[in-house]
Coordinates of C-alpha atoms in Angstrom, one line a residue:
Chain A
M21 CA -27.9 4.2 -28.2
Q22 CA -27.8 7.9 -27.6
Y23 CA -28.3 7.4 -23.9
I24 CA -25.4 5.1 -23.8
N25 CA -23.2 7.9 -25.4
L26 CA -24.5 10.4 -22.8
L27 CA -23.5 8.0 -20.0
Y28 CA -20.1 7.6 -21.6
I29 CA -19.7 11.4 -21.7
L30 CA -20.7 11.6 -18.1
S31 CA -18.0 9.1 -17.1
T32 CA -15.5 11.0 -19.2
V33 CA -16.4 14.2 -17.3
L34 CA -16.0 12.4 -14.0
L35 CA -12.6 11.2 -15.0
I36 CA -11.5 14.7 -15.9
I37 CA -12.9 16.2 -12.7
G38 CA -11.3 13.4 -10.7
L39 CA -7.9 14.0 -12.2
R40 CA -8.2 17.8 -11.7
R41 CA -9.0 17.3 -8.0
L42 CA -6.1 14.8 -7.6
S43 CA -3.7 17.6 -8.4
S44 CA -4.6 19.7 -5.3
P45 CA -3.9 18.6 -1.7
A46 CA -7.2 19.6 -0.3
T47 CA -9.3 17.8 -2.9
A48 CA -7.1 14.9 -3.9
A49 CA -8.9 12.2 -1.8
K50 CA -12.3 13.2 -3.3
G51 CA -10.8 13.4 -6.7
N52 CA -9.7 9.8 -6.5
I53 CA -13.2 8.7 -5.5
I54 CA -14.8 10.8 -8.3
A55 CA -12.4 9.2 -10.9
A56 CA -13.2 5.8 -9.5
C57 CA -16.9 6.5 -9.9
G58 CA -16.3 7.6 -13.5
M59 CA -14.4 4.4 -14.1
G60 CA -17.1 2.2 -12.5
L61 CA -19.8 3.9 -14.6
A62 CA -17.8 3.4 -17.8
I63 CA -17.4 -0.3 -17.0
L64 CA -21.1 -0.7 -16.4
V65 CA -22.0 1.1 -19.6
A66 CA -19.5 -1.1 -21.5
M67 CA -21.3 -4.1 -20.2
F68 CA -24.7 -3.0 -21.5
D69 CA -23.8 -1.0 -24.5
P70 CA -25.8 -2.4 -27.4
I71 CA -22.9 -3.5 -29.7
E72 CA -22.9 -5.4 -33.0
N73 CA -22.3 -9.1 -32.9
D74 CA -23.0 -9.3 -29.1
Q75 CA -22.5 -12.8 -27.8
G76 CA -23.1 -12.1 -24.1
N77 CA -20.5 -14.1 -22.2
Y78 CA -21.6 -12.2 -19.1
A79 CA -20.7 -15.0 -16.8
L80 CA -17.1 -14.8 -17.9
I81 CA -17.0 -11.0 -17.7
I82 CA -18.5 -10.9 -14.2
I83 CA -16.2 -13.7 -12.9
T84 CA -13.0 -12.0 -14.3
L85 CA -14.1 -8.6 -13.0
A86 CA -14.5 -10.1 -9.6
I87 CA -11.2 -11.9 -9.6
G88 CA -9.4 -8.8 -10.8
S89 CA -11.1 -6.6 -8.1
V90 CA -10.3 -9.0 -5.3
L91 CA -6.6 -9.3 -6.4
G92 CA -6.3 -5.5 -6.8
L93 CA -7.8 -4.9 -3.3
V94 CA -5.6 -7.6 -1.7
F95 CA -2.5 -6.2 -3.4
S96 CA -3.2 -2.7 -2.3
K97 CA -4.2 -3.4 1.3
K98 CA -1.3 -5.8 2.0
V99 CA 1.5 -3.8 0.5
A100 CA 3.8 -2.1 3.0
M101 CA 3.8 1.7 2.7
T102 CA 7.4 1.6 1.6
A103 CA 6.7 -0.7 -1.3
I104 CA 3.9 1.5 -2.9
P105 CA 6.1 2.8 -5.7
E106 CA 6.9 -0.6 -7.1
L107 CA 3.2 -1.6 -6.7
V108 CA 2.1 1.3 -8.8
S109 CA 4.6 0.2 -11.4
L110 CA 3.3 -3.3 -11.3
F111 CA -0.3 -2.1 -11.7
N112 CA 0.7 0.0 -14.6
G113 CA 2.3 -3.1 -16.2
F114 CA -1.0 -5.0 -15.9
G115 CA -2.8 -2.1 -17.7
G116 CA -0.2 -2.4 -20.5
A117 CA -0.7 -6.1 -20.6
C118 CA -4.5 -5.6 -21.0
A119 CA -3.9 -3.4 -24.0
V120 CA -1.5 -6.1 -25.4
A121 CA -4.1 -8.8 -24.9
I122 CA -6.9 -7.1 -26.7
S123 CA -4.7 -5.9 -29.5
I124 CA -3.3 -9.3 -30.3
I125 CA -6.8 -10.8 -30.6
E126 CA -7.9 -7.9 -32.8
V127 CA -4.8 -8.5 -35.0
Y128 CA -5.9 -12.1 -35.5
N129 CA -9.4 -10.9 -36.3
F130 CA -8.2 -8.7 -39.2
D131 CA -9.7 -9.6 -42.6
A132 CA -9.2 -8.2 -46.1
A133 CA -11.7 -5.4 -45.4
T134 CA -9.7 -4.0 -42.5
S135 CA -8.4 -0.6 -43.4
I136 CA -4.7 0.3 -43.2
G137 CA -5.6 2.9 -40.5
A138 CA -7.2 0.3 -38.3
R139 CA -4.2 -2.0 -38.7
A140 CA -1.7 0.6 -37.9
T141 CA -3.7 1.8 -34.9
T142 CA -4.0 -1.7 -33.5
Y143 CA -0.4 -2.5 -34.0
M144 CA 0.7 0.7 -32.3
A145 CA -1.6 -0.1 -29.3
L146 CA 0.1 -3.5 -29.2
F147 CA 3.6 -2.0 -29.4
I148 CA 3.1 0.8 -26.8
G149 CA 1.1 -1.5 -24.5
G150 CA 3.9 -4.1 -24.7
V151 CA 6.6 -1.5 -23.9
A152 CA 4.6 -0.3 -20.9
F153 CA 4.1 -3.9 -19.7
T154 CA 7.7 -5.2 -19.7
G155 CA 9.1 -1.7 -19.0
S156 CA 6.9 -1.5 -15.8
L157 CA 8.0 -5.0 -14.8
I158 CA 11.7 -4.0 -15.0
A159 CA 10.9 -0.8 -13.1
Y160 CA 9.1 -2.9 -10.4
G161 CA 12.2 -5.2 -10.2
K162 CA 14.6 -2.3 -9.8
L163 CA 12.6 -0.5 -7.1
S164 CA 12.2 -3.7 -5.1
G165 CA 15.9 -4.5 -5.5
K166 CA 15.3 -7.6 -7.6
V167 CA 16.9 -6.2 -10.7
N168 CA 20.3 -4.5 -10.8
D169 CA 21.2 -1.6 -13.0
W170 CA 22.7 -2.8 -16.2
R171 CA 24.5 -0.2 -18.3
S172 CA 26.9 -0.2 -21.2
G173 CA 28.0 2.3 -23.7
I174 CA 26.3 0.6 -26.6
S175 CA 22.9 0.2 -24.9
S176 CA 21.4 3.4 -26.4
Y177 CA 22.5 2.5 -29.9
F178 CA 21.2 -1.0 -29.4
N179 CA 17.8 0.5 -28.3
L180 CA 17.6 2.7 -31.3
I181 CA 18.2 -0.2 -33.6
W182 CA 15.7 -2.3 -31.8
L183 CA 13.1 0.4 -31.9
A184 CA 13.7 0.8 -35.6
L185 CA 13.2 -3.0 -36.0
C186 CA 9.9 -2.8 -34.1
L187 CA 8.6 0.0 -36.1
G188 CA 9.9 -1.4 -39.4
L189 CA 8.2 -4.8 -38.8
I190 CA 5.0 -3.1 -37.9
G191 CA 5.1 -0.9 -41.0
Y192 CA 5.7 -3.9 -43.2
E193 CA 3.0 -5.9 -41.6
V194 CA 0.5 -3.1 -41.9
V195 CA 1.2 -2.6 -45.6
A196 CA 1.7 -6.3 -46.5
M197 CA -1.6 -7.2 -44.7
G198 CA -0.8 -10.6 -43.1
Q199 CA 1.4 -12.2 -45.7
I200 CA 3.6 -13.9 -43.1
E201 CA 1.7 -16.1 -40.7
Y202 CA 3.7 -15.6 -37.5
L203 CA 4.8 -12.0 -38.0
P204 CA 2.2 -10.6 -35.5
L205 CA 3.7 -12.9 -32.8
I206 CA 7.2 -11.8 -33.8
I207 CA 6.2 -8.2 -33.5
L208 CA 4.7 -8.9 -30.1
A209 CA 8.0 -10.5 -29.0
V210 CA 10.2 -7.7 -30.3
S211 CA 7.9 -5.1 -28.6
L212 CA 8.1 -6.9 -25.3
I213 CA 11.9 -7.1 -25.5
Y214 CA 12.1 -3.4 -26.4
G215 CA 10.3 -2.6 -23.1
F216 CA 13.0 -4.6 -21.2
T217 CA 16.0 -3.0 -23.0
F218 CA 14.4 0.5 -22.9
V219 CA 14.2 0.5 -19.1
L220 CA 17.1 -1.7 -18.1
P221 CA 19.9 0.8 -18.6
I222 CA 18.1 3.6 -16.7
G223 CA 19.4 4.1 -13.2
G224 CA 17.2 2.9 -10.3
A225 CA 17.1 6.5 -8.9
D226 CA 15.2 7.6 -12.0
M227 CA 12.6 4.9 -11.8
P228 CA 9.8 7.3 -10.5
V229 CA 10.2 9.3 -13.7
V230 CA 10.2 6.2 -15.8
I231 CA 7.1 4.8 -14.1
S232 CA 5.3 8.1 -14.8
L233 CA 6.4 7.9 -18.5
L234 CA 5.3 4.3 -18.8
N235 CA 2.0 5.3 -17.3
A236 CA 1.6 7.9 -20.0
F237 CA 2.4 5.1 -22.5
T238 CA -0.4 2.9 -21.1
G239 CA -2.8 5.9 -21.5
I240 CA -1.7 6.2 -25.1
A241 CA -2.2 2.5 -25.7
A242 CA -5.7 2.8 -24.2
A243 CA -6.5 5.7 -26.5
L244 CA -5.3 3.8 -29.5
A245 CA -7.5 0.8 -28.5
G246 CA -10.3 3.4 -28.1
I247 CA -9.9 4.3 -31.8
V248 CA -10.0 0.5 -32.7
Y249 CA -13.2 0.0 -30.8
D250 CA -14.6 3.5 -31.7
N251 CA -15.2 4.0 -28.0
M252 CA -15.2 7.6 -26.7
V253 CA -14.5 7.1 -23.1
M254 CA -11.4 4.9 -23.8
L255 CA -10.2 7.4 -26.4
L256 CA -10.6 10.5 -24.2
G257 CA -9.6 8.8 -20.9
G258 CA -6.5 7.4 -22.6
I259 CA -5.5 10.7 -24.2
L260 CA -6.1 12.4 -20.8
V261 CA -3.7 10.0 -19.0
G262 CA -1.3 10.2 -21.9
S263 CA -1.0 14.0 -21.9
S264 CA -1.2 14.5 -18.1
G265 CA 1.3 11.7 -17.6
T266 CA 3.7 13.3 -20.0
I267 CA 3.5 16.6 -18.2
L268 CA 3.8 15.0 -14.8
T269 CA 6.9 13.2 -16.1
V270 CA 8.4 16.5 -17.1
L271 CA 7.5 18.1 -13.8
M272 CA 9.2 15.3 -11.9
C273 CA 12.3 15.8 -14.0
Q274 CA 12.2 19.5 -13.2
A275 CA 12.1 18.7 -9.5
M276 CA 15.4 17.0 -10.0
N277 CA 16.7 19.7 -12.3
R278 CA 17.1 17.2 -15.2
S279 CA 15.8 16.8 -18.7
L280 CA 13.7 13.9 -19.8
I281 CA 16.3 13.0 -22.5
N282 CA 18.9 13.0 -19.8
V283 CA 16.9 10.5 -17.8
I284 CA 16.2 8.2 -20.7
V285 CA 19.7 8.1 -22.1
G286 CA 21.0 7.5 -18.6
G287 CA 22.6 10.0 -16.3
F288 CA 23.2 9.2 -12.7
G289 CA 26.0 6.9 -11.9
G290 CA 27.2 6.7 -15.5
S291 CA 30.5 8.0 -16.7
T292 CA 31.3 10.9 -14.4
A293 CA 34.2 13.1 -15.4
S294 CA 35.1 14.5 -12.0
A295 CA 34.6 11.3 -10.0
A296 CA 38.3 10.5 -10.3
G297 CA 39.5 9.8 -6.8
G298 CA 36.4 11.2 -5.2
P299 CA 36.3 13.1 -2.0
E300 CA 38.7 11.9 0.6
G301 CA 39.3 12.7 4.2
E302 CA 38.7 11.4 7.6
V303 CA 35.4 10.1 8.7
K304 CA 34.5 11.0 12.3
E305 CA 32.5 8.4 14.1
T306 CA 30.3 9.3 17.1
T307 CA 28.3 7.4 19.7
A308 CA 24.6 7.4 20.6
N309 CA 25.5 8.8 24.0
D310 CA 27.2 11.9 22.6
T311 CA 24.5 12.4 20.0
G312 CA 21.8 12.0 22.6
I313 CA 23.4 14.7 24.8
M314 CA 23.9 17.0 21.8
M315 CA 20.2 16.7 20.9
R316 CA 18.9 17.0 24.4
Y317 CA 20.6 20.4 24.8
A318 CA 19.8 21.7 21.4
T319 CA 17.2 24.3 20.7
N320 CA 16.4 23.2 17.1
V321 CA 16.8 19.8 15.7
M322 CA 16.1 18.9 12.0
V323 CA 15.5 15.4 10.9
I324 CA 16.4 14.6 7.3
P325 CA 14.6 11.4 6.3
G326 CA 15.6 9.3 3.3
Y327 CA 15.0 5.8 1.9
G328 CA 17.2 4.4 4.7
M329 CA 14.5 5.4 7.2
A330 CA 11.9 3.6 5.0
V331 CA 14.0 0.4 4.8
A332 CA 14.8 0.3 8.5
Q333 CA 11.1 1.1 9.3
A334 CA 12.5 3.7 11.6
Q335 CA 9.7 6.3 11.3
K336 CA 7.8 5.2 14.4
A337 CA 11.0 5.2 16.5
C338 CA 11.8 8.6 15.1
K339 CA 8.4 9.8 16.2
E340 CA 9.1 8.5 19.7
L341 CA 12.5 10.3 19.8
D342 CA 10.7 13.4 18.5
K343 CA 8.2 13.1 21.4
S344 CA 10.9 12.8 24.1
L345 CA 12.8 15.8 22.7
T346 CA 9.7 17.9 22.4
E347 CA 8.7 17.2 26.0
R348 CA 12.1 18.5 27.0
G349 CA 11.7 21.7 25.1
V350 CA 13.6 20.9 21.9
N351 CA 12.0 22.0 18.6
V352 CA 12.0 19.0 16.2
N353 CA 11.2 19.4 12.5
Y354 CA 11.6 17.3 9.4
A355 CA 13.2 18.6 6.3
I356 CA 11.5 16.9 3.3
H357 CA 13.4 16.9 0.0
P358 CA 10.8 16.6 -2.8
V359 CA 12.5 13.5 -4.2
A360 CA 13.7 11.9 -1.0
G361 CA 13.1 8.2 -1.0
R362 CA 12.1 6.4 -4.1
M363 CA 9.2 8.6 -5.1
P364 CA 8.2 12.2 -4.7
G365 CA 6.1 12.5 -1.5
H366 CA 7.4 9.1 -0.3
M367 CA 8.7 10.7 3.0
N368 CA 5.5 12.6 3.7
V369 CA 3.5 9.4 3.4
L370 CA 6.0 7.5 5.6
L371 CA 6.0 10.1 8.4
A372 CA 2.2 10.6 8.2
E373 CA 1.9 6.9 8.8
A374 CA 3.9 7.3 12.0
D375 CA 1.5 10.2 13.0
V376 CA 4.1 13.0 12.7
P377 CA 2.1 16.2 12.5
Y378 CA 1.9 17.7 9.0
N379 CA 3.1 21.1 10.1
K380 CA 6.4 19.6 11.2
L381 CA 7.2 18.5 7.7
I382 CA 9.1 21.4 6.2
D383 CA 9.6 21.6 2.4
L384 CA 12.9 22.2 0.7
D385 CA 13.0 26.0 0.5
D386 CA 11.6 26.7 4.0
A387 CA 13.9 24.0 5.4
N388 CA 17.0 25.6 3.8
A389 CA 15.9 28.9 5.3
M390 CA 15.6 27.3 8.8
L391 CA 18.9 25.4 8.6
S392 CA 21.1 28.2 9.7
D393 CA 19.3 28.3 13.1
T394 CA 19.4 24.5 13.4
D395 CA 21.7 23.1 16.1
V396 CA 21.6 19.4 15.0
C397 CA 20.8 17.9 11.7
L398 CA 20.0 14.2 12.0
V399 CA 20.3 12.6 8.6
V400 CA 18.4 9.3 8.6
G401 CA 19.4 7.2 5.6
A402 CA 19.4 10.0 3.1
N403 CA 22.4 10.4 0.7
D404 CA 21.9 12.2 -2.5
V405 CA 19.4 14.8 -1.3
V406 CA 22.0 16.2 1.1
N407 CA 25.0 15.9 -1.2
P408 CA 26.8 19.3 -1.3
S409 CA 28.4 18.4 -4.7
A410 CA 25.1 19.5 -6.2
L411 CA 26.0 23.0 -5.0
D412 CA 29.7 23.3 -5.6
D413 CA 31.0 20.6 -8.0
P414 CA 30.2 21.4 -11.6
G415 CA 31.6 18.0 -12.6
S416 CA 29.2 16.1 -10.4
P417 CA 26.3 14.4 -12.2
I418 CA 23.9 15.9 -9.8
Y419 CA 25.3 19.4 -10.1
G420 CA 22.5 21.9 -10.1
M421 CA 20.0 19.6 -8.4
P422 CA 18.3 21.5 -5.5
V423 CA 19.5 19.9 -2.2
L424 CA 19.1 20.4 1.5
E425 CA 21.9 22.7 2.5
I426 CA 22.5 21.0 5.9
L427 CA 26.0 22.3 6.2
K428 CA 24.5 25.6 7.2
S429 CA 23.5 24.1 10.5
K430 CA 25.9 23.8 13.4
N431 CA 26.2 20.0 13.6
V432 CA 25.4 17.1 11.2
I433 CA 24.9 13.6 12.4
V434 CA 24.6 11.0 9.7
L435 CA 22.8 7.7 10.5
K436 CA 24.0 5.1 8.0
R437 CA 24.7 1.4 7.9
S438 CA 28.1 1.7 6.2
M439 CA 30.1 4.0 4.0
N440 CA 28.4 2.7 0.9
K441 CA 27.5 5.2 -1.7
G442 CA 23.9 6.4 -2.1
Y443 CA 21.4 5.0 -4.5
S444 CA 22.7 7.0 -7.3
G445 CA 26.2 5.7 -6.8
I446 CA 27.7 9.1 -6.3
E447 CA 30.3 9.8 -3.6
N448 CA 29.1 12.2 -0.9
P449 CA 31.7 14.7 0.4
L450 CA 29.3 15.5 3.2
F451 CA 30.5 12.4 5.1
F452 CA 34.0 13.7 5.2
H453 CA 33.1 17.3 6.2
D454 CA 34.4 18.8 9.5
K455 CA 30.9 19.4 10.8
T456 CA 29.8 15.8 10.1
K457 CA 29.8 12.8 12.5
M458 CA 28.8 9.4 11.4
L459 CA 26.6 7.1 13.6
F460 CA 26.8 3.6 12.0
G461 CA 24.2 1.0 12.4
D462 CA 20.6 0.1 11.7
A463 CA 18.5 3.3 11.7
K464 CA 15.7 2.0 13.9
A465 CA 18.0 0.5 16.5
T466 CA 20.1 3.6 16.6
I467 CA 17.2 5.9 17.0
E468 CA 15.7 3.8 19.8
K469 CA 19.1 4.0 21.5
L470 CA 19.2 7.8 21.1
N471 CA 15.7 8.0 22.6
E472 CA 17.0 6.0 25.7
E473 CA 19.9 8.3 26.0
V474 CA 17.7 11.4 25.9
K475 CA 15.3 9.9 28.5
S476 CA 18.2 8.7 30.8
M477 CA 19.4 12.3 31.2
D478 CA 16.5 13.5 33.3
Chain B
M24 CA -0.7 9.0 -48.1
L25 CA -4.1 9.9 -49.7
E26 CA -5.7 7.5 -47.3
I27 CA -4.4 9.3 -44.4
L28 CA -5.5 12.7 -45.7
D29 CA -9.0 11.2 -46.4
Y30 CA -9.1 9.9 -42.9
L31 CA -8.2 13.3 -41.4
K32 CA -10.8 15.0 -43.6
D33 CA -13.5 12.6 -42.6
N34 CA -12.8 12.8 -38.9
V35 CA -12.2 16.5 -38.4
L36 CA -14.5 16.6 -35.4
T37 CA -12.8 13.7 -33.6
I38 CA -9.4 15.1 -34.3
N39 CA -10.5 18.4 -32.7
L40 CA -11.6 16.4 -29.7
W41 CA -8.2 14.7 -29.5
I42 CA -6.4 18.0 -29.6
I43 CA -8.6 19.6 -26.9
T44 CA -8.2 16.6 -24.7
I45 CA -4.4 16.6 -25.0
Y46 CA -4.5 20.3 -24.1
L47 CA -6.9 19.5 -21.2
G48 CA -4.5 16.8 -19.9
F49 CA -1.7 19.3 -19.8
E50 CA -3.7 22.0 -18.2
V51 CA -5.4 19.9 -15.6
I52 CA -2.1 19.1 -13.8
S53 CA 0.1 21.9 -14.9
K54 CA 0.5 23.1 -11.3
V55 CA 0.8 20.3 -8.8
P56 CA 2.9 20.3 -5.5
T57 CA 5.7 17.8 -5.5
V58 CA 4.3 15.9 -2.5
L59 CA 1.3 14.9 -4.7
H60 CA 3.4 13.6 -7.6
T61 CA 3.2 10.0 -6.4
P62 CA -0.5 9.9 -5.5
L63 CA -1.3 11.7 -8.8
M64 CA 0.8 9.2 -10.7
S65 CA -1.0 6.4 -9.0
G66 CA -4.4 8.0 -9.6
S67 CA -3.8 8.6 -13.3
N68 CA -2.3 5.1 -13.5
A69 CA -5.7 3.8 -12.3
I70 CA -7.4 5.9 -15.0
S71 CA -5.2 4.4 -17.7
G72 CA -6.9 1.1 -16.7
I73 CA -9.8 2.4 -18.8
V74 CA -8.4 0.0 -21.4
I75 CA -10.4 -2.6 -19.6
I76 CA -13.5 -1.4 -21.6
G77 CA -11.8 -2.8 -24.7
A78 CA -11.4 -6.2 -23.0
I79 CA -15.0 -6.2 -22.0
I80 CA -16.2 -5.4 -25.5
L81 CA -13.8 -8.0 -26.9
V82 CA -15.2 -10.8 -24.7
R83 CA -18.8 -9.7 -25.5
Q84 CA -18.1 -10.0 -29.2
S85 CA -16.2 -13.4 -29.0
A86 CA -18.1 -16.5 -30.0
S87 CA -18.7 -18.8 -27.1
D88 CA -16.6 -21.5 -28.6
D89 CA -13.7 -19.2 -29.5
Y90 CA -11.7 -20.3 -26.5
L91 CA -8.5 -18.4 -27.4
S92 CA -10.3 -15.0 -27.6
L93 CA -12.3 -15.7 -24.4
A94 CA -9.2 -16.8 -22.5
I95 CA -7.0 -13.8 -23.6
G96 CA -9.9 -11.4 -23.3
G97 CA -10.7 -12.7 -19.8
L98 CA -7.1 -12.4 -18.8
G99 CA -7.2 -8.8 -20.1
I100 CA -10.2 -8.1 -17.9
I101 CA -8.5 -9.5 -14.8
L102 CA -5.3 -7.6 -15.5
G103 CA -7.2 -4.4 -16.3
T104 CA -9.4 -4.7 -13.2
I105 CA -6.3 -5.1 -11.0
N106 CA -5.0 -1.9 -12.5
V107 CA -8.2 0.0 -12.0
V108 CA -9.3 -1.3 -8.5
G109 CA -5.8 -1.7 -7.1
G110 CA -4.8 1.7 -8.5
H111 CA -7.7 3.6 -6.9
A112 CA -7.4 1.7 -3.7
V113 CA -3.7 2.3 -3.2
T114 CA -4.1 6.0 -4.2
N115 CA -6.8 6.2 -1.6
R116 CA -4.5 4.7 1.0
M117 CA -1.8 7.2 0.2
L118 CA -4.1 10.1 0.4
E119 CA -5.7 9.1 3.7
M120 CA -2.2 9.4 5.2
F121 CA -2.1 13.0 4.2
K122 CA -5.6 13.7 5.6
K123 CA -5.1 13.1 9.3
K124 CA -3.2 16.0 10.6

């Protein structure tokens, strides 16, 4: 028994070291492997831990572990790089569902001897796991474009009332100790519905933050289940994810210069005081031919990638254009806004996939310093991260958010399908600016055309 | 109320451990570059799959004719394993992209 506990401690330590290494670029890959080893060890120990009332059932355990592993590997290998954010959300939802599954069975195994503390803990695991489950499914739906934003003025009041209903029912059930037969199932249902209504009003652009928060919830549900099973590695691993997930959520909010409350209660795209009328002016369209010439004779070109590049799968075409320009003596760099795309780091992963060298990816502050020496800024499907309203319009919902100050450069070319607003639903005065020219069309096709133009000039 | 106080009194050591772990979680990732936010989120998401241990213990303690517990526990193991294995695998895929410079 003591050896078992030592092994559990060892796996806890591996999880901690793994998480620590994941937070530094040089050691992250190893950190992930160390954490996976800790997890594997914990699972092995849980299978052979001498527990009371052991019935075996090893065949079922091994089969289900195998099914889960195969499904997990298939999902993660097959997913397109652009769809990783929603996959992470889906995985998190499954973790929450696992917490729900074990809690509901534990609830039905309660007897008269079960203490109030154990009841309360199990129900909280059920509730938090349930919110993480359905909330993650909605976040998945929003990121993959299957669920639209739904927002109304009363949604936050409704959510508060619904939350009070969940907690009230749990409180009653814990104290009344199973007087009403179907109450646990009703509690399960209201918890699952709360997960839906909690995430539904939050804008799609805020989903990364929400996923991080829901991940922290899954951790807390795991920790609570750890108390139920009196299992150290579940308890400590869960608390570790709960607290690190919370701080990560806050850091992600800070990267967007927003508060967590602001995200949860709904910010972007909601009621905006100054949006009346919006920016107006003439939009200047340009051609691939003109843009090609401009880039061919530029000294410094800065590409600003956004989600549009991901959607159009334009990163490889962009790399080709980069190659043609570099061969002709043009410096090409990429300005990476920390929250460009749908997730922090999304653009780095995308461009790395297309073999763009790491040292060409310039982060926000350095990019802003370089922009005054830049001849052409090529904005590929980015909207909000280049919106100058963040700098000069105090009424804008994104006012104060750090953005790429691309108007410091000499010319701005925006690649866009249409004049639609960005993901956040905020109008962008950049498109109407004197320095800006629009190049409409599919980003991949447009960039390929630009590349042909550049090559044809030799 | 007294029950809660009693519980706290009897579990001082465990509660200490909780507090230290909460603090540890904060400290471990208090400084992380923005580009790592997504891989880190994905990695810690995989770790939250530790809840699978509960599902394994549940199945081990279920009677072999208690089909409801076995079915839901088995489903819990499948879902938890997808979270763990898929989470680590996708994190690894993301981080490999950063490696080749």
